[in-house]
CSV table of C-alpha atoms and ligand atoms in Angstrom, one decimal:
chain,number,residue,atom,x,y,z
A,1,UNK,CA,-0.2,0.5,0.2
A,2,UNK,CA,1.5,3.1,-0.9
A,3,UNK,CA,2.3,6.5,1.4
A,4,UNK,CA,-1.4,8.5,2.3
A,5,UNK,CA,-1.9,10.6,4.7
A,6,UNK,CA,-4.6,7.7,6.6
A,7,UNK,CA,-3.7,6.1,10.4
A,8,UNK,CA,-2.6,2.8,8.9
A,9,UNK,CA,-0.2,4.5,5.8
A,10,UNK,CA,0.6,8.4,6.6
A,11,UNK,CA,2.9,10.7,8.0
A,12,UNK,CA,3.7,8.3,11.8
A,13,UNK,CA,4.4,5.9,9.0
A,14,UNK,CA,6.5,7.7,6.8
A,15,UNK,CA,9.7,6.5,8.3
A,16,UNK,CA,9.8,3.0,7.3
A,17,UNK,CA,9.9,3.4,3.4
A,18,UNK,CA,11.6,6.4,4.0
A,19,UNK,CA,13.7,6.7,7.0
A,20,UNK,CA,15.2,10.3,6.5
A,21,UNK,CA,11.4,11.0,7.7
A,22,UNK,CA,13.3,11.4,10.4
A,23,UNK,CA,16.5,13.4,9.6
A,24,UNK,CA,18.2,17.2,10.0
A,25,UNK,CA,16.6,19.3,6.8
A,26,UNK,CA,12.8,17.9,7.7
A,27,UNK,CA,9.2,19.9,6.5
A,28,UNK,CA,7.6,22.1,7.3
A,29,UNK,CA,7.9,23.6,10.3
A,30,UNK,CA,6.6,25.7,13.2
A,31,UNK,CA,8.0,29.0,12.7
A,32,UNK,CA,7.9,31.3,16.2
A,33,UNK,CA,8.6,34.8,14.2
A,34,UNK,CA,9.9,36.2,17.6
A,35,UNK,CA,13.0,33.6,17.0
A,36,UNK,CA,13.4,34.4,13.0
A,37,UNK,CA,16.6,36.2,12.5
A,38,UNK,CA,15.9,39.5,10.1
A,39,UNK,CA,18.5,39.4,7.5
A,40,UNK,CA,19.1,42.1,4.9
A,41,UNK,CA,21.4,40.9,3.1
A,42,UNK,CA,17.8,38.8,1.6
A,43,UNK,CA,17.6,40.4,-1.6
A,44,UNK,CA,13.6,40.2,-2.5
A,45,UNK,CA,11.3,37.9,-3.8
A,46,UNK,CA,12.0,38.5,-8.4
A,47,UNK,CA,9.2,36.0,-9.3
A,48,UNK,CA,8.1,36.3,-13.5
A,49,UNK,CA,5.6,33.9,-14.1
A,50,UNK,CA,4.2,33.7,-17.9
A,51,UNK,CA,0.3,32.0,-18.2
A,52,UNK,CA,1.4,30.2,-22.0
A,53,UNK,CA,4.0,27.6,-20.1
A,54,UNK,CA,0.4,26.2,-17.5
A,55,UNK,CA,-0.9,23.0,-19.0
A,56,UNK,CA,-2.9,20.7,-17.1
A,57,UNK,CA,-4.7,20.5,-13.7
A,58,UNK,CA,-4.1,17.2,-12.1
A,59,UNK,CA,-5.3,14.6,-9.3
A,60,UNK,CA,-3.3,13.4,-7.9
A,61,UNK,CA,-4.2,11.1,-5.3
A,62,UNK,CA,-2.6,12.9,-3.1
A,63,UNK,CA,-3.4,17.3,-4.0
A,64,UNK,CA,-4.9,18.9,-6.9
A,65,UNK,CA,-1.9,20.4,-9.0
A,66,UNK,CA,-1.1,22.8,-12.1
A,67,UNK,CA,1.5,21.9,-14.3
A,68,UNK,CA,3.6,23.8,-16.0
A,69,UNK,CA,5.4,23.6,-19.1
A,70,UNK,CA,9.2,23.7,-17.9
A,71,UNK,CA,11.6,23.5,-21.2
A,72,UNK,CA,11.9,27.5,-21.1
A,73,UNK,CA,12.6,30.8,-18.1
A,74,UNK,CA,10.0,31.9,-18.9
A,75,UNK,CA,8.6,31.1,-15.7
A,76,UNK,CA,10.9,31.8,-12.6
A,77,UNK,CA,12.2,32.3,-9.2
A,78,UNK,CA,15.2,34.5,-9.3
A,79,UNK,CA,16.8,36.5,-6.4
A,80,UNK,CA,15.2,36.3,-2.6
A,81,UNK,CA,17.6,34.3,-0.5
A,82,UNK,CA,18.6,31.4,-3.7
A,83,UNK,CA,21.8,32.0,-6.5
A,84,UNK,CA,20.4,31.2,-9.7
A,85,UNK,CA,17.6,30.4,-11.4
A,86,UNK,CA,15.0,28.3,-10.4
A,87,UNK,CA,12.2,27.4,-13.1
A,88,UNK,CA,8.3,26.6,-11.6
A,89,UNK,CA,7.0,23.0,-12.2
A,90,UNK,CA,4.3,23.4,-10.9
A,91,UNK,CA,1.9,24.1,-7.8
A,92,UNK,CA,-0.2,22.5,-5.6
A,93,UNK,CA,-2.3,22.8,-1.8
A,94,UNK,CA,-2.9,20.7,0.9
A,95,UNK,CA,-6.0,21.5,3.2
A,96,UNK,CA,-7.7,20.1,6.4
A,97,UNK,CA,-10.5,18.5,6.9
A,98,UNK,CA,-12.4,21.7,8.2
A,99,UNK,CA,-11.4,25.8,8.4
A,100,UNK,CA,-8.4,25.0,12.2
A,101,UNK,CA,-6.5,23.4,9.8
A,102,UNK,CA,-4.7,22.2,6.9
A,103,UNK,CA,-1.6,23.9,6.5
A,104,UNK,CA,1.5,22.5,6.9
A,105,UNK,CA,3.5,25.1,8.0
A,106,UNK,CA,2.3,26.8,11.0
A,107,UNK,CA,3.2,30.5,12.9
A,108,UNK,CA,3.9,30.7,16.3
A,109,UNK,CA,1.2,26.8,16.2
A,110,UNK,CA,-1.4,28.5,13.9
A,111,UNK,CA,-3.1,26.4,11.3
A,112,UNK,CA,-4.3,27.9,9.0
A,113,UNK,CA,-6.9,26.2,6.8
A,114,UNK,CA,-4.9,25.9,3.6
A,115,UNK,CA,-1.3,26.6,2.3
A,116,UNK,CA,-0.1,26.7,-1.8
A,117,UNK,CA,3.3,25.8,-2.8
A,118,UNK,CA,4.8,26.9,-5.6
A,119,UNK,CA,7.7,24.4,-6.9
A,120,UNK,CA,10.9,25.6,-8.7
A,121,UNK,CA,13.9,23.5,-9.7
A,122,UNK,CA,17.5,25.0,-10.1
A,123,UNK,CA,18.5,25.1,-12.9
A,124,UNK,CA,22.0,24.5,-12.7
A,125,UNK,CA,20.3,20.9,-13.1
A,126,UNK,CA,18.5,19.4,-15.9
A,127,UNK,CA,16.0,18.9,-15.4
A,128,UNK,CA,13.9,19.0,-12.0
A,129,UNK,CA,13.7,15.5,-11.1
A,130,UNK,CA,17.4,15.2,-11.0
A,131,UNK,CA,17.2,18.7,-9.2
A,132,UNK,CA,14.8,17.1,-6.5
A,133,UNK,CA,17.8,15.1,-5.0
A,134,UNK,CA,19.7,18.1,-4.4
A,135,UNK,CA,20.2,20.0,-1.5
A,136,UNK,CA,19.7,23.4,-3.7
A,137,UNK,CA,17.7,21.8,-6.3
A,138,UNK,CA,14.5,23.1,-5.1
A,139,UNK,CA,13.0,26.5,-3.9
A,140,UNK,CA,9.0,26.4,-2.4
A,141,UNK,CA,7.2,29.3,-2.3
A,142,UNK,CA,4.5,28.7,0.3
A,143,UNK,CA,1.7,30.6,0.8
A,144,UNK,CA,-1.1,30.2,3.7
A,145,UNK,CA,-4.7,31.2,2.9
A,146,UNK,CA,-6.6,32.8,5.5
A,147,UNK,CA,-10.3,32.6,4.8
A,148,UNK,CA,-11.7,35.7,3.9
A,149,UNK,CA,-14.1,37.2,0.7
A,150,UNK,CA,-13.9,35.0,-2.3
A,151,UNK,CA,-11.1,34.9,-3.7
A,152,UNK,CA,-11.6,35.2,-7.9
A,153,UNK,CA,-8.0,34.7,-9.0
A,154,UNK,CA,-9.0,30.5,-7.4
A,155,UNK,CA,-13.2,29.6,-8.8
A,156,UNK,CA,-10.9,29.4,-11.6
A,157,UNK,CA,-9.5,26.5,-10.7
A,158,UNK,CA,-12.4,25.9,-9.1
A,159,UNK,CA,-14.5,25.4,-12.0
A,160,UNK,CA,-11.8,23.3,-13.0
A,161,UNK,CA,-12.6,20.6,-9.5
A,162,UNK,CA,-15.4,18.7,-11.1
A,163,UNK,CA,-13.9,17.3,-13.7
A,164,UNK,CA,-10.9,15.9,-11.5
A,165,UNK,CA,-12.7,14.8,-8.4
A,166,UNK,CA,-10.9,11.4,-8.9
A,167,UNK,CA,-7.3,10.0,-8.3
A,168,UNK,CA,-5.7,9.6,-11.6
A,169,UNK,CA,-8.2,12.4,-14.0
A,170,UNK,CA,-6.4,16.0,-15.7
A,171,UNK,CA,-7.5,18.1,-17.7
A,172,UNK,CA,-6.0,20.6,-20.2
A,173,UNK,CA,-5.6,23.7,-18.1
A,174,UNK,CA,-4.4,27.2,-20.1
A,175,UNK,CA,-3.4,30.7,-19.5
A,176,UNK,CA,-3.5,30.9,-15.6
A,177,UNK,CA,-1.7,32.8,-14.0
A,178,UNK,CA,-0.2,32.3,-10.8
A,179,UNK,CA,1.1,34.8,-9.3
A,180,UNK,CA,-2.5,35.5,-8.9
A,181,UNK,CA,-2.6,33.4,-5.9
A,182,UNK,CA,0.8,35.4,-4.2
A,183,UNK,CA,-0.3,38.4,-1.9
A,184,UNK,CA,0.4,42.1,-2.0
A,185,UNK,CA,3.3,42.0,0.4
A,186,UNK,CA,6.3,39.8,-0.4
A,187,UNK,CA,7.5,39.2,2.8
A,188,UNK,CA,9.4,36.4,3.8
A,189,UNK,CA,10.6,33.3,6.1
A,190,UNK,CA,13.3,31.1,4.9
A,191,UNK,CA,14.6,28.3,5.6
A,192,UNK,CA,17.2,24.8,4.0
A,193,UNK,CA,14.0,22.1,4.7
A,194,UNK,CA,12.4,19.5,3.0
A,195,UNK,CA,9.7,17.8,0.7
A,196,UNK,CA,6.9,17.4,2.6
A,197,UNK,CA,5.3,14.0,0.5
A,198,UNK,CA,7.4,11.2,0.3
A,199,UNK,CA,10.2,10.7,-0.7
A,200,UNK,CA,10.7,13.4,2.6
A,201,UNK,CA,14.3,14.9,-0.3
A,202,UNK,CA,16.0,17.5,2.2
A,203,UNK,CA,16.2,19.3,-1.2
A,204,UNK,CA,14.2,22.8,-0.7
A,205,UNK,CA,15.1,26.0,0.2
A,206,UNK,CA,11.6,27.3,1.5
A,207,UNK,CA,10.0,30.5,1.7
A,208,UNK,CA,6.5,31.7,3.5
A,209,UNK,CA,5.3,33.9,2.8
A,210,UNK,CA,4.0,35.8,5.9
A,211,UNK,CA,1.2,37.1,4.3
A,212,UNK,CA,-1.5,34.9,3.9
A,213,UNK,CA,-4.7,35.5,0.7
A,214,UNK,CA,-8.8,34.9,1.7
A,215,UNK,CA,-10.1,32.1,0.2
A,216,UNK,CA,-14.1,31.7,1.5
A,217,UNK,CA,-15.8,28.9,3.5
A,218,UNK,CA,-17.2,27.9,0.5
A,219,UNK,CA,-14.0,27.9,-1.7
A,220,UNK,CA,-12.5,25.6,0.9
A,221,UNK,CA,-15.4,23.6,1.0
A,222,UNK,CA,-14.9,22.5,-2.9
A,223,UNK,CA,-11.3,21.6,-2.2
A,224,UNK,CA,-12.6,19.1,-0.1
A,225,UNK,CA,-15.4,18.1,-2.5
A,226,UNK,CA,-12.1,15.9,-4.0
A,227,UNK,CA,-11.4,12.5,-4.1
A,228,UNK,CA,-7.5,10.4,-2.8
A,229,UNK,CA,-9.4,7.4,-4.5
A,230,UNK,CA,-10.0,6.6,-7.6
A,231,UNK,CA,-13.0,6.1,-9.8
A,232,UNK,CA,-14.6,3.4,-8.8
A,233,UNK,CA,-13.7,2.9,-5.8
A,234,UNK,CA,-15.0,3.6,-2.2
A,235,UNK,CA,-15.1,7.5,-2.3
A,236,UNK,CA,-12.1,8.6,0.4
A,237,UNK,CA,-12.6,12.8,1.1
A,238,UNK,CA,-9.0,14.6,0.3
A,239,UNK,CA,-9.1,16.4,3.9
A,240,UNK,CA,-6.0,16.7,5.6
A,241,UNK,CA,-2.7,15.9,3.3
A,242,UNK,CA,-0.8,18.4,5.3
A,243,UNK,CA,2.1,16.4,6.8
A,244,UNK,CA,2.4,18.3,11.5
A,245,UNK,CA,5.7,20.0,12.0
A,246,UNK,CA,8.9,18.6,12.0
A,247,UNK,CA,12.3,18.9,14.2
A,248,UNK,CA,14.1,21.9,13.5
A,249,UNK,CA,17.5,20.3,14.7
A,250,UNK,CA,19.1,23.7,15.1
A,251,UNK,CA,18.0,25.1,11.5
A,252,UNK,CA,18.1,29.2,12.2
A,253,UNK,CA,15.0,30.4,10.5
A,254,UNK,CA,16.2,33.5,8.7
A,255,UNK,CA,13.6,36.5,8.1
A,256,UNK,CA,13.3,39.6,4.4
A,257,UNK,CA,11.5,41.8,6.9
A,258,UNK,CA,12.2,43.5,11.0
B,301,F2B,N1,5.4,18.9,-0.1
B,301,F2B,S1,5.9,20.3,-1.7
B,301,F2B,O1,5.8,21.0,-1.4
B,301,F2B,O2,7.7,19.5,-0.6
B,301,F2B,C1,6.2,18.8,-2.3
B,301,F2B,C2,7.0,18.7,-3.9
B,301,F2B,C3,6.8,18.2,-4.7
B,301,F2B,C4,6.9,17.1,-5.1
B,301,F2B,C5,7.2,16.3,-5.7
B,301,F2B,O3,7.4,16.4,-6.5
B,301,F2B,N2,7.1,15.0,-5.5
B,301,F2B,C6,7.1,13.8,-6.8
B,301,F2B,C7,8.3,13.7,-7.4
B,301,F2B,C8,8.3,13.5,-8.8
B,301,F2B,C9,9.7,13.0,-9.4
B,301,F2B,C10,10.8,13.3,-8.5
B,301,F2B,C11,11.2,13.2,-7.2
B,301,F2B,F1,12.1,13.6,-6.3
B,301,F2B,C12,9.4,13.2,-6.5
B,301,F2B,F2,9.6,14.2,-5.0
B,301,F2B,C13,6.6,16.5,-3.3
B,301,F2B,C14,6.0,17.3,-2.2
B,302,ZN,ZN1,3.0,20.7,-0.9
């Protein structure tokens, strides 16, 4: 049976097949703002996304994912805490069964209802797959979702959910601009971490935005209509697809802001 988020295959069990789960730079973490150190050397994030690189939207059995063409540099991240140029590969979300939980990172113990991950890979490597196992291979921008007014930029995504309800379903998804999902202020915390799902590779420079974006409670409910299960199997709601915070193990969290 493959990994998931249930008692019998969830985060407490992943170490059995992925021993790095107990590694020294695992993600997510609890971010304690008072303990983060302001680093004046950190540059502003430079994110440039080209909507024409948006390819499709997929239910991969763990999350809903929007995948991008990464054969050119047209959707990419530079500056911030990283050096070089990282190409956007995909973005996806993690969310809860109710509005009181769902994010992977927490802020002084506070859980948000959901968290968006924009996944980029270092173009010093030939591909995402090669970069994914290197200590400086990936950079993931995390954006918290909080409950507020309806977010019109999410609506386009949510409208596609009915056609990708079950595991393995995907549909073409064009001309979506991921920058519409970024907060107005790009202040961030950054630390060295890992993929938050198996294979849990310790290859991610995490860049977590301080400012959340909003989603309405009804929009959050729409995420919860997706299924972990494939067509024809007993329907299993896709909820609580988040890993809890992991030990900091001596790592420093830096802040790009005072
Ligand atoms: N939640 S997150 O942002 O930390 C995260 C981002 C990407 C992946 C991923 O690509 N997994 C599949 C995958 C595919 C190819 C090679 C890999 F190493 C690999 F992990 C997993 C977790
Ligand atoms: Zn993620």
